[in-house]
PDB file of C-alpha atoms in Angstrom:
ATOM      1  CA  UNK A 435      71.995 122.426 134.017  1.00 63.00           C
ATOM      2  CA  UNK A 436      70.222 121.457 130.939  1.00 62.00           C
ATOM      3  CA  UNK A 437      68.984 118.239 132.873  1.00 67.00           C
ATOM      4  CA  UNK A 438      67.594 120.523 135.772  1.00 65.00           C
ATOM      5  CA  UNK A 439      65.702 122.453 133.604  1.00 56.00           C
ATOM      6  CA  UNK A 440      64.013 119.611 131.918  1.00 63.00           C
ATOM      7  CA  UNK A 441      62.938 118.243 135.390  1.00 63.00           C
ATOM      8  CA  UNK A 442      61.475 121.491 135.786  1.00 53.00           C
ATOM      9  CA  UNK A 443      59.639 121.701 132.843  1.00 61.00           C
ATOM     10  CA  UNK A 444      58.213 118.349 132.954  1.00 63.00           C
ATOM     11  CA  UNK A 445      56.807 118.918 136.564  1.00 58.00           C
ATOM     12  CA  UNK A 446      55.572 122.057 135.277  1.00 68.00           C
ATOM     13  CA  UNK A 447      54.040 120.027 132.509  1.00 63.00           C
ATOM     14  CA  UNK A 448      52.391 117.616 135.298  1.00 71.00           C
ATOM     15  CA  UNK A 449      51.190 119.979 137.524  1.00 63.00           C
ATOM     16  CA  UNK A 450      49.323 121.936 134.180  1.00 71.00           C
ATOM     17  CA  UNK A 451      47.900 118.463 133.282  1.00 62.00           C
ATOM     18  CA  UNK A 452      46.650 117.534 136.713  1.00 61.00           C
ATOM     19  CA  UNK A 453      44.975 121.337 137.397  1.00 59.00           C
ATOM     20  CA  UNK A 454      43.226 120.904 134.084  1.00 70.00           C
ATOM     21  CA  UNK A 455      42.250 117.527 135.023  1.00 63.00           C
ATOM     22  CA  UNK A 456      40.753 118.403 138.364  1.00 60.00           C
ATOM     23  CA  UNK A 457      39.126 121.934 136.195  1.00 64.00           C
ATOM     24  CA  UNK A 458      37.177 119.223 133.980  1.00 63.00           C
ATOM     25  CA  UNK A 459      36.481 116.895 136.681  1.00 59.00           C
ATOM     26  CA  UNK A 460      34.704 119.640 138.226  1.00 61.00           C
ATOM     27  CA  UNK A 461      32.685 120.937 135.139  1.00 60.00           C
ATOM     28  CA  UNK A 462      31.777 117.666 134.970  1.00 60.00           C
ATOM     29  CA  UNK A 463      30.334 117.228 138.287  1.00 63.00           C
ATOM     30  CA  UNK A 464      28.482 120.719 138.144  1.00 56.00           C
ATOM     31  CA  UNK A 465      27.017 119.838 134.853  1.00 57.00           C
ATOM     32  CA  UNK A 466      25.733 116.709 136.135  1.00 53.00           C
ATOM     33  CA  UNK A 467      24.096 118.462 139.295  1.00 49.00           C
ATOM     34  CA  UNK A 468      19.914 117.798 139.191  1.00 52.00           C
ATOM     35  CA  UNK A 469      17.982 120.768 138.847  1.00 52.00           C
ATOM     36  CA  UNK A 470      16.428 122.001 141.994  1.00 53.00           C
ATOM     37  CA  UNK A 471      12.975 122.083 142.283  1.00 53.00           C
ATOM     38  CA  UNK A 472      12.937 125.779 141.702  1.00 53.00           C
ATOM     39  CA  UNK A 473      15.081 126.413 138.876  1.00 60.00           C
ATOM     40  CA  UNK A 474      13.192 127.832 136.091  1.00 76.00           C
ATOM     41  CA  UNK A 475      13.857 126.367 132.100  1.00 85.00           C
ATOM     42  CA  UNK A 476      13.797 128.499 129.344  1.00 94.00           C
ATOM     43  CA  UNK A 477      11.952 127.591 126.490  1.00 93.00           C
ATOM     44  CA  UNK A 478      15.093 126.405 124.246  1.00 94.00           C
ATOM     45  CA  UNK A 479      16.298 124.316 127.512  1.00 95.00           C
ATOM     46  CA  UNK A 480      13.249 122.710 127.187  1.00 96.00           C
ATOM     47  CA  UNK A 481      13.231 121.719 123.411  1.00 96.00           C
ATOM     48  CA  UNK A 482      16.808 120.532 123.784  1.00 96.00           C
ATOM     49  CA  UNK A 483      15.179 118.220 126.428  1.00 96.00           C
ATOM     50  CA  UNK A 484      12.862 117.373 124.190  1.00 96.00           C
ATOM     51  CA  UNK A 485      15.118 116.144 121.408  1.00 96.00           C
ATOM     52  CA  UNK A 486      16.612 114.174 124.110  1.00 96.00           C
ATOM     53  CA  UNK A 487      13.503 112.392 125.311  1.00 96.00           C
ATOM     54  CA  UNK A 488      12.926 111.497 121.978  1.00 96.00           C
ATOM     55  CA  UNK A 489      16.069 110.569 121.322  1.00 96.00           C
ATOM     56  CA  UNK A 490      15.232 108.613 124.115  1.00 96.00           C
ATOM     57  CA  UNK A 491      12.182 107.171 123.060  1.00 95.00           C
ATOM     58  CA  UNK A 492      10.751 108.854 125.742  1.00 96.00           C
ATOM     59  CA  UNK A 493       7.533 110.132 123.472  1.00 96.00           C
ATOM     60  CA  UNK A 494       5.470 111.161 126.780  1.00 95.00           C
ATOM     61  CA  UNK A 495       8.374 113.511 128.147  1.00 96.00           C
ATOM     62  CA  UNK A 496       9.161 114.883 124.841  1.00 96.00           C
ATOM     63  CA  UNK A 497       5.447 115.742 124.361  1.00 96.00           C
ATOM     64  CA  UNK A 498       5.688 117.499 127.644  1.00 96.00           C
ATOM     65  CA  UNK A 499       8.880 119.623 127.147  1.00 97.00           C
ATOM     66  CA  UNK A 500       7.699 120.359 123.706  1.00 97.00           C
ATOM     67  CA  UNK A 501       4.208 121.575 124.991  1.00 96.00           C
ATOM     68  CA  UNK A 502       5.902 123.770 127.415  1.00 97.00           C
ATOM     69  CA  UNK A 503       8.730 124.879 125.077  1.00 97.00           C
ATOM     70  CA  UNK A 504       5.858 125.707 122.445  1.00 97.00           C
ATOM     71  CA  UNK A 505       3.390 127.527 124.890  1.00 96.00           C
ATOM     72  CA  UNK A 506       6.700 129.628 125.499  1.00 96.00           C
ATOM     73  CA  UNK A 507       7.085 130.855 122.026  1.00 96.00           C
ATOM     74  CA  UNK A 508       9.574 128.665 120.998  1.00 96.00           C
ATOM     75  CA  UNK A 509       9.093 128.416 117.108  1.00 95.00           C
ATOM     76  CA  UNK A 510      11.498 125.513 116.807  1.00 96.00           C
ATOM     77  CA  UNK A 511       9.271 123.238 119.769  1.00 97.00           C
ATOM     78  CA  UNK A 512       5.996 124.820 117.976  1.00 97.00           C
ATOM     79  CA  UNK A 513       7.405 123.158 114.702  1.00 96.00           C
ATOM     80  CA  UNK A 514       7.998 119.735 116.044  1.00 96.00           C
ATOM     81  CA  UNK A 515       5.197 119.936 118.167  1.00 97.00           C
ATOM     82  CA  UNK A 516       3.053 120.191 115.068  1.00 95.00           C
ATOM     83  CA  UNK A 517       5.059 117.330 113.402  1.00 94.00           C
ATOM     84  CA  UNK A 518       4.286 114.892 116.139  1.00 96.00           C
ATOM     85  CA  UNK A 519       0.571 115.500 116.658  1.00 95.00           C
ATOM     86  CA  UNK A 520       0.224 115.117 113.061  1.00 92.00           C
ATOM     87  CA  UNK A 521       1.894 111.813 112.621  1.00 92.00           C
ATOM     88  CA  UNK A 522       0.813 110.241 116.186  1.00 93.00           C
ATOM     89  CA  UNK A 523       1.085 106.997 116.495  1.00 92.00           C
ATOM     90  CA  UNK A 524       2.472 106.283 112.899  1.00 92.00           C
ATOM     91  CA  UNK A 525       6.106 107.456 114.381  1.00 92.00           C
ATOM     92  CA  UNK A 526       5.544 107.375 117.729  1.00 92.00           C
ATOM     93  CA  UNK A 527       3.492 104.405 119.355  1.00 90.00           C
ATOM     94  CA  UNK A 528       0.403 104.737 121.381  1.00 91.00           C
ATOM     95  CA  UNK A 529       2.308 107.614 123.519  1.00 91.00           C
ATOM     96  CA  UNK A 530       1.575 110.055 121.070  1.00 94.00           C
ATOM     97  CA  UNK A 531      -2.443 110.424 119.614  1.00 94.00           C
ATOM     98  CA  UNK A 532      -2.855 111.683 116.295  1.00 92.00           C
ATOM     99  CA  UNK A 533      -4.333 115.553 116.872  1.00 93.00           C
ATOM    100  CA  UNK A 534      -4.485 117.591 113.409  1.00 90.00           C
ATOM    101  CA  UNK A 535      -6.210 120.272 114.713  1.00 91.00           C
ATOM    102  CA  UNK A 536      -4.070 121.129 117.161  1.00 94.00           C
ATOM    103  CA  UNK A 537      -1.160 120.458 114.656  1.00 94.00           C
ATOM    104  CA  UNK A 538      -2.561 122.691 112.790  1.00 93.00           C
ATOM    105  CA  UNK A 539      -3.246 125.472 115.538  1.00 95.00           C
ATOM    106  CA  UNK A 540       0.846 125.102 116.422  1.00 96.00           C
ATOM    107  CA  UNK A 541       2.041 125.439 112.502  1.00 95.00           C
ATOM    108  CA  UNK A 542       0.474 128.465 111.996  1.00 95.00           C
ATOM    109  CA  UNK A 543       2.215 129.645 115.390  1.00 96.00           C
ATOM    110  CA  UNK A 544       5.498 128.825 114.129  1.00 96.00           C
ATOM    111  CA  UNK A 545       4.125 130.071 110.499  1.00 96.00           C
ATOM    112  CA  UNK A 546       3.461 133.599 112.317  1.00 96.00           C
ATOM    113  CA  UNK A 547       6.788 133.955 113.923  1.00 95.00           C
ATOM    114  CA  UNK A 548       8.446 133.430 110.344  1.00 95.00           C
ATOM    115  CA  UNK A 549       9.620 129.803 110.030  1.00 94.00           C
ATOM    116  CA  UNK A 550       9.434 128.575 106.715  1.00 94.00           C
ATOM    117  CA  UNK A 551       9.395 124.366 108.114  1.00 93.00           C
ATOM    118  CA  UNK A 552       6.141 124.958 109.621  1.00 94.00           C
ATOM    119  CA  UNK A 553       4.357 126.672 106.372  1.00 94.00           C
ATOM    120  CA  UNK A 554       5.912 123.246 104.407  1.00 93.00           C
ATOM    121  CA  UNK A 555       4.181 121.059 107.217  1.00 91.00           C
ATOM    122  CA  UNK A 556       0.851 123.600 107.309  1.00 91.00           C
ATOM    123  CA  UNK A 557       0.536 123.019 103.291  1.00 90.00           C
ATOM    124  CA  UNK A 558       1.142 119.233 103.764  1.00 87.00           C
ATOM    125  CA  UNK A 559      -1.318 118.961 106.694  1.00 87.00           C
ATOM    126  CA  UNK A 560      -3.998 120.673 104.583  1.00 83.00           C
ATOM    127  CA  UNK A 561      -3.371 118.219 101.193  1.00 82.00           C
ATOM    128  CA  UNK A 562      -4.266 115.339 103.797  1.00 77.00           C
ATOM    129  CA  UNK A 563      -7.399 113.567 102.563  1.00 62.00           C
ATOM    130  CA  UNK A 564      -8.195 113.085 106.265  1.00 64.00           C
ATOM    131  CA  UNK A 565      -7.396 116.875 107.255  1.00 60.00           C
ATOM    132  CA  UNK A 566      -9.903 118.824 108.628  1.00 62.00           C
ATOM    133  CA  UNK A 567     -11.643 121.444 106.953  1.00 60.00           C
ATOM    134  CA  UNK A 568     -10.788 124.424 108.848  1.00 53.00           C
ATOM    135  CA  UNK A 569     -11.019 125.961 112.038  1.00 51.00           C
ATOM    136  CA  UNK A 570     -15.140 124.902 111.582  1.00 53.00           C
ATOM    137  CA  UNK A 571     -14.268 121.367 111.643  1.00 63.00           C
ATOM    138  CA  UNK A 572     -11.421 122.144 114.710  1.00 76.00           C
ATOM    139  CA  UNK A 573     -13.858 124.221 116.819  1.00 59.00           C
TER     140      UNK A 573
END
């Protein structure tokens, strides 16, 4: 008897294994579906896809997702948005041009909507010998 019921609760056992098995396998395979053409991104799927271009060292596509992540609001992607245009090419190779004004113009976004990083990287941008002097000098 005592044998029996061990059979059955190691094929009980199995069959739990395999079902959770074929449950990840198919998270798995959603997860990795493509987007369709239509499927809309909110602004924090976009900066995560940013981080991952960069990651990446793909500078142009992170520039992109953080523009569109940014023009959405997103104080996080205005941040690092600001970041990169004010470094450029010092961190990030000829893919990314050196823009202070508009690394200015997306601090004091991120500054508006509360976050403390940007007014750090607003009061560093405007120490720089090389900054420009105000919104006269930015246009």
């Amino acid at each position: 008897m005592q044998s029996e019921l061990n059979q059955l609760a190691g094929l009980s056992l199995r069959w739990r294994v395999l079902f959770s098995a074929v449950l990840l396998l198919a998270a798995a395979i959603s997860a990795a579906r493509p987007l369709d053409a239509g499927t809309e991104l909110q602004a924090e799927q976009r900066f995560q896809l940013a981080l991952e271009a960069q990651a990446a060292r793909d500078y142009r596509a992170m520039l992109e997702e953080l523009r569109q992540a940014a023009n959405e609001g997103h104080a996080e992607a205005q941040e690092m948005l600001g970041m990169v245009l004010m470094t450029g090419p010092a961190l990030y190779g000829t893919a990314v041009k050196a823009d202070r004004c508009e690394a200015g113009t997306w601090m004091r976004r991120a500054v508006a909507q509360g976050s403390e990083t940007a007014k750090v990287q607003l009061t560093f941008l405007n120490r720089l010998r090389t900054a420009p002097g105000g919104k006269v000098a930015c246009g």
